[in-house]
Coordinates of C-alpha atoms in Angstrom, one line a residue:
X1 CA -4.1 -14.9 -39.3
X2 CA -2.1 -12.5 -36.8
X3 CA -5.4 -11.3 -34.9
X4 CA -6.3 -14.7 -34.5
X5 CA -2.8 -15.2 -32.4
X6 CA -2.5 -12.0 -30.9
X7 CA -6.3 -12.1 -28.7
X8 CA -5.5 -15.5 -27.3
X9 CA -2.2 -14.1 -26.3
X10 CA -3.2 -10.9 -24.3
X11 CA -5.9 -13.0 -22.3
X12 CA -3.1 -14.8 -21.5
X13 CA -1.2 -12.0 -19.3
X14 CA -5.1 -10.6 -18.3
X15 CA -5.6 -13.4 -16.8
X16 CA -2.2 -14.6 -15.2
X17 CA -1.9 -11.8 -13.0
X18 CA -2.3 -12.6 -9.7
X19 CA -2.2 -8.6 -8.1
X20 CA -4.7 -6.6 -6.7
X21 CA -5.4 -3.5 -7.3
X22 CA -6.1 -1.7 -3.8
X23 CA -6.5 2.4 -4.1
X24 CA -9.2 3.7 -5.3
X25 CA -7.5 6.8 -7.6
X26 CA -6.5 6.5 -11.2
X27 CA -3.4 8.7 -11.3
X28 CA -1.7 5.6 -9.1
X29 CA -2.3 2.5 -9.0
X30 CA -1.2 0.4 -5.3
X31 CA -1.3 -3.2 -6.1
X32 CA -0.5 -6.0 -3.8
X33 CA 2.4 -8.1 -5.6
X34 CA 0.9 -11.6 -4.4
X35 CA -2.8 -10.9 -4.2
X36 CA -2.8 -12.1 -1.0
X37 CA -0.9 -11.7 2.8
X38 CA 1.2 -15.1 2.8
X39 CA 1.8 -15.6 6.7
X40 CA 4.2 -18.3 5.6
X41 CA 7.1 -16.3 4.6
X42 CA 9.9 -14.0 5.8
X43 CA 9.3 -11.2 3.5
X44 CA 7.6 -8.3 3.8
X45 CA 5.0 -7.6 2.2
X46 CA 5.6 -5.9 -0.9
X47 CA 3.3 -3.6 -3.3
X48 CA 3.6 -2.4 -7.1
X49 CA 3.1 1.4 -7.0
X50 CA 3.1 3.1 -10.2
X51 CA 2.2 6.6 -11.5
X52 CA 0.0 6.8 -14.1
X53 CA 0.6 10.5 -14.9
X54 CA 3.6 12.7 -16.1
X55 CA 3.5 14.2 -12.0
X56 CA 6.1 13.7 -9.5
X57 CA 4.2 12.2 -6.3
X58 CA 4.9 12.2 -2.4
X59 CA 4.2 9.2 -0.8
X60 CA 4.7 8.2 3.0
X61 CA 4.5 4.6 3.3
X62 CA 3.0 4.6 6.9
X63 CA 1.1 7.5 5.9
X64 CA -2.0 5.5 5.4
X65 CA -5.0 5.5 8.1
X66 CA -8.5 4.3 8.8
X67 CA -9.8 1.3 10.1
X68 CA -8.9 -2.9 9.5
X69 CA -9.9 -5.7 11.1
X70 CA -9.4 -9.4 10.2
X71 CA -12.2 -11.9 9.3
X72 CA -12.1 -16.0 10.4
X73 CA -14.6 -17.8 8.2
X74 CA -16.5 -14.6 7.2
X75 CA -16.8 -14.0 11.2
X76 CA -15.2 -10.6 12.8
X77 CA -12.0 -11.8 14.6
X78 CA -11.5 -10.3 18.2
X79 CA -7.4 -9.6 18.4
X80 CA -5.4 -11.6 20.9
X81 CA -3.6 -9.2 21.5
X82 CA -2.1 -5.5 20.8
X83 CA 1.3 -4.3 20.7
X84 CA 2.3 -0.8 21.4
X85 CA 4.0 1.7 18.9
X86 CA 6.7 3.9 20.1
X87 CA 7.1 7.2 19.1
X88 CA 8.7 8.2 15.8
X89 CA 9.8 11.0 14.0
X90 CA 11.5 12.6 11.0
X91 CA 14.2 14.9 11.9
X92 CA 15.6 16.7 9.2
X93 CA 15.6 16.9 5.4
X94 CA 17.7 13.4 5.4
X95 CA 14.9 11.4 7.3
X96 CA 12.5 12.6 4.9
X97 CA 14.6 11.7 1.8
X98 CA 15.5 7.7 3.3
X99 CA 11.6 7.4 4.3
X100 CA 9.3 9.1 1.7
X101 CA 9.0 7.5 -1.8
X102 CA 8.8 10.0 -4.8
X103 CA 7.3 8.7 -7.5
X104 CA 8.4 10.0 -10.9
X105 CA 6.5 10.7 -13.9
X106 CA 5.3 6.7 -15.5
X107 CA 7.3 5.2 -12.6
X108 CA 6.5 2.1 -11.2
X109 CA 8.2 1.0 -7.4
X110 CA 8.3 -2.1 -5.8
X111 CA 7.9 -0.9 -1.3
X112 CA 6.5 -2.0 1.6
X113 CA 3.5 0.1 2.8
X114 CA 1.7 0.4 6.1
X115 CA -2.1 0.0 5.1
X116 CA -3.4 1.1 8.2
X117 CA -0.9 3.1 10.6
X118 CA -3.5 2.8 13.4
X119 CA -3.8 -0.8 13.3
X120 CA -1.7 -2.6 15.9
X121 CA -4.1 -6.0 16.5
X122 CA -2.3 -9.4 16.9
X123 CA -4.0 -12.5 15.7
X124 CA -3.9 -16.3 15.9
X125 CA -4.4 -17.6 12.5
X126 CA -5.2 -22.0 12.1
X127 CA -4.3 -23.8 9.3
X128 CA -7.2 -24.8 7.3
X129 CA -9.8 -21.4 8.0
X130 CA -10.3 -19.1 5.9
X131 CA -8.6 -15.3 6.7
X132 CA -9.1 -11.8 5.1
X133 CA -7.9 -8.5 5.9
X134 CA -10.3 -5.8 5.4
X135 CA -9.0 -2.3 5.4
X136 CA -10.3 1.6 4.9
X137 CA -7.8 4.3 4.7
X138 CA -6.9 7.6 3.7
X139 CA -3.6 8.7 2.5
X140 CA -3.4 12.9 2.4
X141 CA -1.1 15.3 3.1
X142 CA -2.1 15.7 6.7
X143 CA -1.4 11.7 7.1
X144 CA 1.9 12.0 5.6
X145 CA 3.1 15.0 8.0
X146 CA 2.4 13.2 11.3
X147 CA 6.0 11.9 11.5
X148 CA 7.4 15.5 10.5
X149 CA 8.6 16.9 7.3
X150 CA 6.1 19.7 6.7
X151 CA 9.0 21.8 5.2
X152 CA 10.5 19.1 2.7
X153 CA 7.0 18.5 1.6
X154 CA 5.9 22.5 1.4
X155 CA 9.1 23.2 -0.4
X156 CA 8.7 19.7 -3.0
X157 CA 5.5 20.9 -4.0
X158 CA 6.1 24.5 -4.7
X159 CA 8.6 22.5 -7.3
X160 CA 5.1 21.3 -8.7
X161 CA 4.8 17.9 -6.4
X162 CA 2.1 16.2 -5.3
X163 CA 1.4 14.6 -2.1
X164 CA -0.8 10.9 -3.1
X165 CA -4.4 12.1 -1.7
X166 CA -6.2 8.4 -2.3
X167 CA -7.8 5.8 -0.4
X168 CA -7.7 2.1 0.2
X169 CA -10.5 0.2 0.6
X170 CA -9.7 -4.0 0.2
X171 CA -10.4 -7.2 1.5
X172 CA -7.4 -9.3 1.6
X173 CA -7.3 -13.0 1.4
X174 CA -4.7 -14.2 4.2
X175 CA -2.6 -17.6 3.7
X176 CA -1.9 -18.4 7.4

């Protein structure tokens, strides 16, 4: 009588979740909290990393490129705009410590990620279309040194760390 209860009752969390998975890797998973961008609110945009092995991982969270573009009704969307980056950098051992995210063994973080560092597109969304977010990036040890930190990272993995080498490749549902 148990079994009966207990299959009815794991479908039930299967099927409630509303995240997406979004790397491609097994050792960590990258999901997107929501399952979709929500244009509507105030926060950013948050993912569920968590480490699937008993390895400590290096992660920069704008350490992600590739290419993205936004569709409109299944149709390519031309930006409106872009918006220039200025130039940033990690300094010292400190910047690398606020901005990195080490993942321990099992761990599981709730951040905000850049999915695409080279992206700087602006849009205008309309109620009642329908929006998605297509992305393709790489995340590697290269990526993750653009903004310095070379030594932090050299020295964390002769400790036995692991800089995330994974891709995303998604298509995002946007709420406008």
């Amino acid at each position: 009588m148990r079994k009966i209860f207990l299959l009815p009752f794991c479908f039930l969390f299967i099927f409630c979740s509303n995240q997406m998975k979004l790397n491609k890797g097994k050792e960590i998973d990258i999901f997107l909290k929501e399952g979709i961008y929500n244009l509507n609110t105030e926060n950013k945009i948050k993912y569920n990393i968590i480490n699937n092995t008993n390895n400590f991982y290096i992660i920069d969270p704008n350490g992600f490129y590739g290419s993205s573009y936004t569709l409109e009704n299944g149709e390519k969307m031309i930006p409106i705009r872009y918006f220039s980056k200025g130039y940033y950098n990690r300094f010292n051992d400190n910047d690398c410590k606020k901005d990195l995210i080490i993942l321990k063994p099992k761990e599981s973080k709730n951040v905000a990620l850049s999915l695409n560092g080279d992206d700087n597109s602006l849009y205008n969304y309309t109620k009642g279309k329908v929006y998605a977010y297509h992305v393709s990036s790489l995340h590697n040890k290269y990526n993750a040194t653009i903004f310095g930190c070379n030594q932090y990272i050299d020295n964390l993995e002769k400790k036995g760390y692991k800089v995330l080498q994974d891709s995303i490749v998604a298509k995002i549902p946007i709420v406008p």
